[in-house]
XYZ file of C-alpha atoms in Angstrom:
627
model
C 19.258 42.065 -16.632
C 17.783 40.924 -12.685
C 14.591 43.175 -12.360
C 13.947 42.029 -16.484
C 13.898 38.546 -15.560
C 11.430 39.434 -12.007
C 9.182 41.424 -14.767
C 9.224 38.646 -17.301
C 8.548 36.093 -14.122
C 5.794 38.047 -12.843
C 4.151 37.879 -16.776
C 4.008 33.836 -16.954
C 2.511 34.145 -12.536
C -0.722 36.379 -14.180
C -0.832 33.675 -17.179
C -2.045 30.832 -15.370
C -5.604 30.882 -16.226
C -8.082 28.457 -17.068
C -9.431 29.208 -20.757
C -13.127 29.238 -20.328
C -14.200 26.856 -23.202
C -11.946 24.439 -21.546
C -13.340 20.775 -22.761
C -15.691 19.096 -19.577
C -14.191 16.191 -18.065
C -15.310 13.022 -18.262
C -18.240 11.543 -16.556
C -16.311 8.823 -15.079
C -13.842 10.559 -13.622
C -17.081 11.020 -11.017
C -16.997 7.167 -9.371
C -14.680 8.908 -6.797
C -16.819 10.013 -4.037
C -16.904 13.397 -2.906
C -14.057 13.684 0.227
C -12.105 11.848 -1.916
C -12.513 14.282 -5.150
C -11.604 17.326 -2.425
C -8.779 16.344 -0.270
C -7.322 15.224 -4.292
C -8.053 18.306 -4.891
C -6.756 20.323 -2.418
C -3.057 17.891 -2.896
C -2.879 18.642 -5.914
C -2.948 23.005 -5.669
C -0.121 22.669 -3.413
C 1.810 20.751 -5.534
C 1.135 22.889 -8.229
C 1.172 26.126 -5.548
C 4.791 24.191 -4.577
C 5.648 23.339 -8.826
C 5.412 27.124 -8.916
C 7.135 28.317 -5.514
C 10.614 25.379 -7.290
C 10.608 27.058 -10.340
C 10.854 30.575 -9.113
C 12.991 29.652 -5.912
C 15.072 28.342 -9.066
C 15.256 31.095 -11.967
C 15.943 33.460 -8.646
C 19.023 31.430 -7.203
C 20.182 31.447 -10.986
C 19.540 34.874 -11.901
C 22.080 36.045 -8.349
C 24.720 33.696 -9.323
C 24.302 35.405 -12.945
C 24.307 38.201 -11.059
C 27.237 37.801 -8.773
C 28.957 36.799 -11.862
C 29.164 39.088 -14.145
C 29.410 41.622 -10.995
C 32.453 39.931 -10.723
C 33.940 39.827 -14.214
C 32.578 43.315 -14.943
C 34.189 44.677 -12.316
C 37.991 43.035 -12.554
C 40.138 44.249 -15.088
C 40.157 42.628 -17.926
C 43.717 40.684 -19.170
C 45.836 42.741 -21.477
C 44.590 41.281 -25.322
C 46.979 40.533 -27.557
C 46.723 40.725 -31.009
C 48.934 38.385 -33.424
C 52.272 38.773 -34.036
C 52.686 40.661 -36.762
C 53.332 38.858 -40.091
C 57.236 39.649 -41.523
C 58.171 39.718 -44.897
C 60.889 38.301 -45.917
C 62.827 41.682 -46.590
C 62.215 42.209 -42.114
C 63.541 38.823 -40.856
C 66.131 38.954 -42.881
C 69.761 38.632 -43.076
C 71.389 39.779 -46.111
C 74.348 39.491 -47.746
C 76.355 42.876 -49.862
C 78.709 41.315 -52.525
C 81.610 42.088 -54.527
C 80.899 40.708 -57.704
C 84.156 41.125 -58.987
C 86.179 39.918 -56.111
C 84.000 36.694 -55.584
C 84.584 34.405 -57.228
C 86.094 32.864 -61.226
C 85.031 30.604 -63.544
C 86.275 31.277 -66.495
C 90.364 32.326 -65.486
C 89.806 35.628 -66.547
C 90.796 36.977 -63.204
C 87.644 38.427 -62.354
C 84.723 37.413 -60.317
C 81.391 36.161 -62.584
C 77.787 35.703 -62.623
C 78.737 31.748 -62.709
C 81.998 31.673 -59.990
C 78.882 33.685 -57.246
C 76.030 30.983 -58.603
C 78.360 27.769 -58.461
C 79.804 29.667 -54.412
C 75.789 29.492 -53.315
C 75.977 26.757 -51.368
C 78.211 28.855 -49.007
C 75.439 31.771 -48.710
C 73.052 29.022 -47.825
C 74.690 27.158 -45.246
C 76.011 30.815 -43.240
C 72.059 31.388 -43.125
C 72.004 34.351 -45.586
C 68.016 35.550 -47.216
C 68.951 38.204 -49.455
C 71.970 38.326 -51.915
C 73.165 42.105 -52.685
C 74.690 42.695 -56.148
C 76.933 45.673 -55.856
C 76.253 47.494 -59.630
C 75.855 44.831 -62.354
C 74.690 47.313 -64.778
C 77.691 47.556 -67.784
C 79.798 50.417 -67.330
C 82.717 51.579 -69.361
C 85.239 51.339 -66.557
C 85.835 47.083 -64.190
C 85.052 49.552 -60.853
C 82.963 52.101 -61.707
C 79.428 53.247 -62.147
C 80.625 54.971 -65.998
C 76.815 53.183 -66.953
C 76.776 52.659 -70.877
C 73.891 50.569 -70.604
C 71.571 50.344 -68.555
C 69.723 47.232 -69.178
C 72.862 45.500 -69.791
C 74.993 43.785 -67.726
C 79.152 44.022 -66.955
C 79.841 42.394 -70.378
C 82.806 40.769 -67.684
C 80.321 38.914 -65.799
C 78.719 37.109 -68.097
C 76.000 37.520 -70.310
C 72.377 38.625 -69.656
C 71.660 34.399 -69.705
C 74.155 33.906 -66.977
C 72.514 36.344 -64.690
C 69.140 35.059 -65.441
C 70.324 31.113 -64.198
C 71.689 33.053 -60.954
C 68.946 34.632 -60.423
C 67.138 30.949 -60.483
C 69.665 29.305 -58.939
C 69.433 31.481 -56.112
C 65.585 31.287 -55.899
C 65.840 27.466 -55.205
C 67.245 27.885 -52.491
C 65.182 30.046 -51.272
C 68.104 33.681 -51.301
C 66.156 36.776 -52.810
C 68.430 38.815 -55.469
C 67.846 42.732 -54.947
C 70.404 44.758 -57.056
C 72.297 47.937 -57.038
C 70.395 50.357 -59.996
C 72.241 53.453 -60.741
C 70.382 56.870 -61.102
C 72.490 59.931 -61.043
C 74.195 59.979 -63.459
C 75.516 57.241 -67.090
C 78.750 56.800 -68.433
C 80.381 59.517 -70.767
C 80.599 56.345 -73.470
C 76.673 56.082 -73.250
C 75.323 56.950 -76.597
C 72.906 59.845 -74.629
C 75.731 60.794 -73.382
C 77.743 61.085 -76.996
C 74.505 62.241 -78.582
C 74.047 65.073 -76.025
C 77.171 65.882 -76.309
C 76.944 66.390 -80.361
C 73.935 69.052 -79.587
C 71.023 65.610 -80.549
C 67.525 67.302 -80.358
C 66.331 63.651 -78.945
C 69.333 63.556 -76.290
C 70.268 67.697 -76.422
C 68.543 68.558 -72.183
C 69.562 64.556 -71.012
C 72.448 65.884 -69.116
C 72.862 69.603 -67.508
C 74.823 71.506 -69.637
C 75.994 75.032 -69.362
C 78.339 77.856 -70.929
C 79.101 79.267 -67.519
C 81.356 82.431 -66.738
C 83.217 84.646 -68.684
C 87.373 85.079 -66.768
C 88.417 87.964 -66.957
C 91.000 86.741 -69.560
C 88.240 85.487 -72.268
C 87.901 81.358 -71.313
C 85.248 80.352 -69.603
C 85.091 79.326 -65.856
C 82.356 76.831 -64.539
C 78.963 78.768 -64.182
C 79.529 78.206 -59.782
C 80.795 77.083 -57.006
C 79.806 73.503 -56.665
C 82.143 70.623 -55.743
C 82.225 67.170 -57.278
C 82.556 64.430 -54.158
C 85.657 63.906 -55.338
C 86.904 67.758 -55.092
C 87.580 70.652 -57.795
C 85.164 71.766 -59.565
C 81.767 69.471 -59.887
C 82.025 71.047 -63.969
C 83.741 68.820 -66.635
C 84.385 71.615 -70.112
C 83.020 69.303 -73.502
C 85.875 71.013 -76.623
C 82.561 68.875 -78.730
C 79.806 71.144 -76.864
C 81.865 74.029 -75.792
C 80.152 74.125 -73.392
C 80.691 72.801 -69.277
C 78.193 69.477 -68.249
C 77.747 68.607 -64.389
C 79.389 65.538 -62.758
C 78.640 65.388 -59.507
C 81.337 62.344 -59.010
C 83.764 61.108 -61.286
C 85.059 63.176 -64.592
C 82.781 60.183 -66.862
C 80.156 60.008 -65.059
C 77.574 62.954 -66.291
C 74.932 63.643 -64.315
C 71.329 63.235 -65.897
C 69.037 66.162 -66.333
C 66.063 65.175 -64.217
C 63.989 68.302 -64.718
C 63.536 66.379 -68.106
C 60.257 64.581 -68.744
C 61.953 61.689 -70.687
C 64.065 60.373 -68.360
C 61.536 59.233 -65.830
C 60.647 57.229 -68.663
C 63.586 55.462 -69.073
C 64.885 54.244 -66.051
C 60.971 53.700 -65.263
C 61.837 50.960 -68.082
C 64.951 49.722 -67.129
C 63.830 49.587 -63.711
C 60.922 46.943 -65.326
C 63.941 45.426 -67.290
C 65.319 44.119 -64.399
C 62.033 43.258 -62.789
C 60.896 41.371 -65.475
C 64.567 39.352 -64.540
C 63.614 38.032 -61.894
C 65.002 40.672 -59.756
C 63.532 40.957 -55.528
C 64.237 44.220 -55.303
C 66.227 47.924 -55.344
C 68.975 49.430 -53.911
C 68.840 52.625 -55.150
C 72.041 54.649 -55.532
C 73.002 57.955 -54.663
C 69.419 59.966 -54.508
C 70.568 62.671 -53.159
C 71.836 63.520 -55.935
C 68.823 63.350 -58.210
C 67.977 67.050 -58.883
C 70.088 70.386 -58.119
C 68.805 73.892 -57.592
C 67.472 74.980 -61.136
C 69.597 78.255 -61.442
C 72.678 76.929 -60.314
C 73.086 78.890 -56.727
C 76.815 79.323 -55.513
C 76.713 76.922 -52.431
C 77.506 78.162 -48.802
C 80.967 77.711 -47.963
C 82.235 76.877 -44.250
C 86.150 77.768 -43.574
C 88.863 78.684 -46.639
C 89.069 75.446 -47.612
C 87.632 74.424 -50.964
C 86.848 70.265 -50.512
C 84.044 68.806 -50.819
C 82.977 68.840 -46.717
C 83.329 72.591 -46.495
C 80.342 73.308 -47.958
C 76.913 73.431 -47.499
C 75.355 71.323 -50.512
C 71.765 72.405 -50.090
C 71.490 73.136 -53.729
C 73.102 69.827 -55.027
C 71.845 66.994 -52.832
C 68.927 65.918 -50.497
C 66.072 68.111 -52.539
C 62.359 67.138 -52.463
C 62.812 66.411 -56.194
C 64.686 63.568 -56.542
C 62.316 61.538 -53.677
C 59.625 62.324 -55.836
C 61.770 61.245 -58.620
C 62.497 58.130 -57.577
C 58.462 57.852 -56.509
C 57.548 58.613 -60.115
C 59.868 55.837 -61.238
C 59.403 53.151 -59.375
C 55.605 53.776 -57.666
C 53.378 51.514 -60.982
C 55.962 49.132 -61.592
C 56.365 48.226 -58.217
C 52.827 48.061 -57.102
C 51.316 45.414 -59.373
C 54.325 43.042 -58.311
C 53.516 43.269 -54.424
C 52.229 40.521 -54.828
C 55.789 39.128 -55.331
C 56.428 40.784 -52.357
C 59.082 43.318 -54.592
C 61.719 45.685 -52.113
C 63.020 48.836 -52.900
C 65.700 49.949 -50.594
C 66.768 53.805 -50.064
C 69.526 54.781 -48.441
C 67.990 56.462 -44.688
C 69.548 59.875 -44.076
C 67.625 63.283 -41.955
C 65.522 64.328 -45.691
C 64.017 61.199 -46.688
C 63.506 60.591 -43.323
C 61.987 63.831 -42.075
C 59.394 63.653 -44.728
C 55.742 61.017 -44.497
C 55.925 61.830 -48.639
C 58.116 59.271 -48.163
C 57.154 56.566 -45.932
C 54.597 54.541 -48.541
C 57.555 54.522 -51.281
C 60.618 53.202 -49.857
C 59.080 50.075 -47.518
C 63.363 49.451 -45.608
C 65.652 51.379 -45.832
C 70.233 51.276 -45.165
C 71.203 53.160 -42.066
C 75.799 52.159 -41.574
C 74.503 54.367 -38.315
C 76.898 52.452 -37.128
C 80.015 52.211 -38.993
C 79.806 56.666 -39.037
C 81.036 55.658 -34.845
C 84.592 56.429 -33.862
C 86.694 53.950 -34.194
C 86.754 54.602 -30.674
C 83.954 54.539 -28.755
C 81.828 54.407 -25.280
C 78.836 53.007 -24.428
C 76.851 56.167 -23.788
C 77.808 57.228 -27.942
C 76.585 53.895 -28.574
C 73.590 53.715 -27.223
C 72.396 57.439 -28.366
C 73.069 56.515 -31.479
C 71.958 53.055 -31.464
C 68.506 55.671 -29.465
C 68.683 58.452 -32.544
C 68.320 56.128 -35.071
C 65.064 53.863 -34.157
C 63.386 56.177 -33.145
C 63.651 58.146 -36.843
C 62.635 54.326 -38.588
C 59.559 54.374 -35.927
C 58.975 58.368 -37.198
C 58.460 57.312 -40.709
C 57.629 53.516 -40.053
C 60.197 52.327 -41.906
C 62.087 48.794 -41.913
C 65.599 49.620 -40.499
C 68.027 47.459 -42.205
C 71.755 47.669 -40.927
C 75.199 48.046 -42.589
C 78.950 48.140 -41.994
C 80.765 47.338 -44.900
C 80.507 48.125 -48.885
C 82.912 49.008 -50.590
C 83.135 52.646 -51.463
C 84.760 52.390 -47.247
C 87.891 51.440 -45.096
C 86.361 47.329 -43.559
C 85.391 47.377 -40.459
C 87.905 45.754 -39.096
C 90.646 48.001 -40.106
C 88.822 50.660 -38.404
C 87.313 49.413 -35.264
C 89.983 46.738 -34.076
C 88.756 45.278 -31.877
C 85.450 46.622 -31.523
C 83.979 44.520 -35.193
C 83.161 42.551 -33.887
C 80.659 43.150 -32.109
C 78.934 45.713 -33.729
C 78.745 42.575 -36.101
C 76.732 41.126 -33.262
C 75.127 44.394 -31.905
C 73.678 44.708 -35.908
C 72.243 41.005 -35.628
C 70.503 41.497 -32.799
C 69.245 44.902 -33.519
C 65.356 45.889 -34.168
C 65.651 45.393 -37.812
C 67.627 43.313 -40.918
C 71.580 43.143 -40.568
C 73.774 43.213 -43.067
C 76.850 41.291 -44.546
C 79.903 42.734 -47.003
C 81.099 39.914 -48.344
C 84.869 39.257 -45.914
C 83.287 40.331 -42.865
C 81.737 37.020 -42.105
C 85.646 35.569 -42.194
C 87.266 39.135 -40.527
C 88.678 40.774 -43.506
C 90.988 43.962 -43.324
C 92.048 46.948 -46.158
C 94.758 45.564 -48.144
C 97.262 48.347 -47.635
C 99.952 45.802 -49.808
C 98.870 47.018 -52.795
C 101.130 49.082 -55.206
C 100.357 51.732 -57.558
C 100.889 49.424 -60.380
C 98.450 47.344 -59.245
C 95.728 49.493 -58.537
C 92.736 49.286 -60.853
C 90.330 52.582 -59.091
C 90.809 54.662 -61.904
C 90.446 57.769 -59.534
C 93.474 56.433 -57.556
C 95.459 56.283 -60.262
C 94.692 59.884 -61.731
C 96.042 60.950 -58.195
C 99.332 59.274 -58.717
C 102.415 57.676 -56.966
C 101.689 60.161 -54.275
C 98.398 60.206 -53.333
C 96.363 57.067 -54.903
C 96.686 55.468 -51.123
C 94.897 58.244 -50.005
C 91.466 57.706 -51.340
C 91.892 54.593 -53.593
C 89.312 51.610 -53.033
C 91.134 48.833 -54.245
C 92.258 48.013 -50.386
C 88.698 46.925 -49.173
C 87.986 45.162 -53.151
C 90.228 42.732 -52.940
C 89.363 38.608 -54.143
C 87.405 36.509 -51.553
C 89.684 33.651 -50.023
C 88.160 30.403 -50.259
C 90.702 27.951 -49.291
C 95.289 28.215 -49.064
C 95.358 27.139 -52.738
C 97.407 29.720 -54.832
C 95.377 33.031 -54.769
C 93.291 31.219 -52.747
C 90.921 29.378 -55.006
C 89.328 32.959 -56.032
C 90.502 32.550 -59.783
C 92.582 29.904 -61.978
C 94.169 33.294 -63.729
C 98.440 33.793 -63.605
C 97.015 36.383 -61.379
C 93.584 38.025 -60.290
C 92.442 41.230 -61.339
C 93.558 42.580 -57.113
C 96.164 41.460 -55.290
C 94.591 38.773 -52.231
C 95.298 40.019 -48.713
C 97.461 37.447 -47.673
C 96.785 38.327 -44.011
C 93.299 37.170 -44.160
C 91.734 33.913 -43.696
C 90.022 31.749 -45.390
C 86.301 30.012 -45.863
C 88.005 26.194 -45.661
C 90.078 27.959 -41.502
C 86.813 29.254 -40.356
C 84.224 26.956 -40.853
C 85.992 24.108 -39.630
C 86.844 26.588 -35.474
C 84.415 25.967 -33.897
C 84.815 29.276 -32.409
C 85.706 31.529 -35.536
C 83.365 34.226 -36.333
C 81.639 32.912 -38.958
C 80.460 29.851 -36.879
C 78.820 32.315 -34.591
C 77.193 34.227 -37.264
C 76.034 31.306 -38.297
C 74.689 30.235 -34.985
C 73.225 34.038 -34.239
C 71.525 34.118 -37.351
C 69.583 31.130 -36.760
C 68.681 32.329 -32.901
C 67.435 35.291 -34.194
C 65.236 33.870 -36.920
C 63.422 31.329 -34.263
C 63.098 34.261 -32.269
C 59.726 35.999 -31.820
C 61.107 38.311 -29.238
C 64.331 39.641 -31.820
C 62.574 39.459 -35.166
C 59.605 41.326 -33.519
C 60.179 42.606 -30.260
C 60.688 45.339 -28.513
C 64.334 46.568 -26.824
C 64.989 49.178 -24.291
C 68.571 49.737 -21.809
C 68.744 48.553 -18.614
C 72.657 49.258 -18.036
C 74.259 51.624 -20.393
C 77.942 53.536 -19.213
C 81.231 54.893 -20.713
C 82.446 50.567 -20.422
C 79.151 49.585 -21.201
C 76.654 48.526 -23.496
C 73.693 46.306 -23.242
C 69.654 46.124 -24.117
C 67.293 44.166 -23.963
C 64.199 42.401 -26.920
C 61.092 41.098 -25.622
C 57.501 40.394 -26.736
C 54.144 40.120 -25.471
C 53.369 36.455 -26.925
C 57.479 35.219 -26.493
C 57.948 33.799 -22.718
C 61.926 34.019 -23.404
C 64.066 36.796 -23.399
C 67.204 38.333 -24.539
C 70.074 40.352 -23.200
C 72.720 41.411 -23.981
C 76.015 42.772 -22.374
C 79.268 43.986 -24.195
C 82.368 45.443 -22.516
C 83.995 48.127 -25.064
C 86.058 48.928 -21.767
C 89.248 48.077 -21.001
C 88.464 46.679 -17.449
C 87.018 43.731 -16.485
C 83.350 44.505 -15.524
C 80.699 42.657 -13.191
C 77.176 43.994 -13.146
C 74.277 42.985 -11.681
C 70.517 43.702 -13.465
C 68.224 43.310 -10.392
C 66.488 46.501 -10.949
C 65.561 45.076 -14.432
C 62.161 43.708 -13.227
C 61.537 41.331 -16.525
C 64.157 39.810 -16.432
C 63.825 36.559 -14.187
C 66.714 35.472 -11.884
C 68.297 32.833 -12.960
C 69.370 33.933 -17.009
C 71.469 31.276 -19.130
C 74.544 32.226 -21.653
C 74.220 31.254 -25.203
C 77.473 32.966 -26.812
C 80.776 34.922 -24.808
C 82.227 36.405 -27.980
C 85.485 38.403 -28.307
C 87.751 38.937 -31.751
C 90.138 35.819 -31.387
C 86.776 33.402 -30.590
C 83.734 32.295 -29.119
C 82.662 30.610 -26.839
C 78.881 29.107 -26.443
C 77.755 28.567 -22.808
C 74.935 26.944 -21.321
C 75.338 27.648 -17.900
C 72.681 29.082 -15.719
C 73.920 32.836 -13.966
C 72.490 35.147 -11.601
C 71.321 38.313 -12.751
C 72.897 40.083 -10.513
C 76.111 38.778 -11.102
C 77.329 39.238 -14.764
C 80.973 39.011 -15.145
C 81.828 40.349 -18.616
C 86.035 40.513 -20.244
C 87.420 43.701 -21.451
C 85.634 44.210 -25.733
C 83.172 40.570 -25.076
C 80.430 40.695 -25.512
C 77.839 38.232 -24.212
C 74.498 37.286 -25.229
C 72.229 35.534 -22.305
C 67.853 35.095 -22.612
C 66.185 34.432 -20.027
C 62.661 34.160 -19.097
C 60.780 37.178 -19.029
C 58.464 37.988 -15.146
């Protein structure tokens, strides 16, 4: 730049010439005598020279300054340029509430929860800080608690009419709450008209399900075609006297598997999904995706050991076939894409198959993971870190957004499994990267109701197991009615008897809301903190101190000066820790909350990062100024 400016200055100097055709000087100027004229010419010449000298020096000084500025600017390291934080969609910054409708609120006094009862309780969810209402299966079934769908475009008659469902969605959206629903794809119910027609070999429906004549035994009686086992143990094949063939049912006997190798099944499911989207739902959780396809040759599975239960087989021919995930893509891709402006979402459970294949990374924007639930009932900090690390690395690889789940209607309540560690797990999933999910009652510390008698059991699989074994497989203990207040049946129903007995050991909503240190109020407060912090919604994670007794992690963001430190003492002894070596944490932090099973306390007192104390089973949350 300096050399080019010098060339320009030389050009200007050589260009100051008086043109040859300049006009003559007027005669009146000659009045001045000759000596005066010469003196003035000399003064003028000096002035002109001084003028150009000053101009040249000024230009030189300016160029020198410019060169120095550019040299310094180019020579020093540029500060980091931060892009604007990624815009999070509603499902990426959400607290999700998983509702088992049958047990939530009964509006008509029949002892069963319904849409209108849930609609009346929506303000409760809003107050808790819920963004998304996740509905357990609502498609019409032949049994109250099963997934034996009889109408893929209808709602359970016990829950109400389609208009009741529409009104629920409208009311939820007026409160700013999105609604997603489970959609059942793997099977229908045996009472479905499709199965009845298929069982009768009606041409149009003959191959809607997976049929086999089986093998012939030594006594000429038919045997199942292979060694496949159902989720409930025993053969996955059920004999039909009507068709004189076996049908595949990987779940319960009244839930025959649909045949996804029949092209019409994809069209049927695409039509059903479109129907529910048009009803106003904001997305789906696709259940049992891993089971949609099975080996067409019906090859025997590898058996590991002498046991014949489900866990003893490899299941390499009955689940997680690539075709299963392709089928979901074929069903939903075309009908979800036109609605992307409305930000519809498709959830699927994360597993090794779906997370290891890049083909599905654009189909499933978010995946649910129950990794935290898979921990043993007692665990240490190192085991927890290994699990969290493994999960986050898998999600980072696929680009899918994690949704952490603990309980649901198919497995034990977390307070019955983890006891004093349950509260900490709930806090951890709120502050980990991703979205968090609350199964109804977890905010109230519900536990399994093991007092349910055989005569009170509703779960069809448990009833069939008989009086001796029913309690081993029954799911009723973790589906008990919501407890709203201290009135009869806890305010769930006005019926003489609810569909399942209320668990007398569980607290009520009214009680926990009235206690400032309750888990209910703690979750409410922590959800607010997460939603208002860029570090917690879209920041990085680090694990400064982890050992057998301590699990700690930080959340920070490049644009946010405030970071968060979460410290959980999973051990049985009081611990004092120093985070002095964590250089990005300021020397002084502020305690936001200290939480234990029996309650929590809010604090705003400062604490040195070199002197952090946590009690046994206590989880402490700190904010700090990022250095």
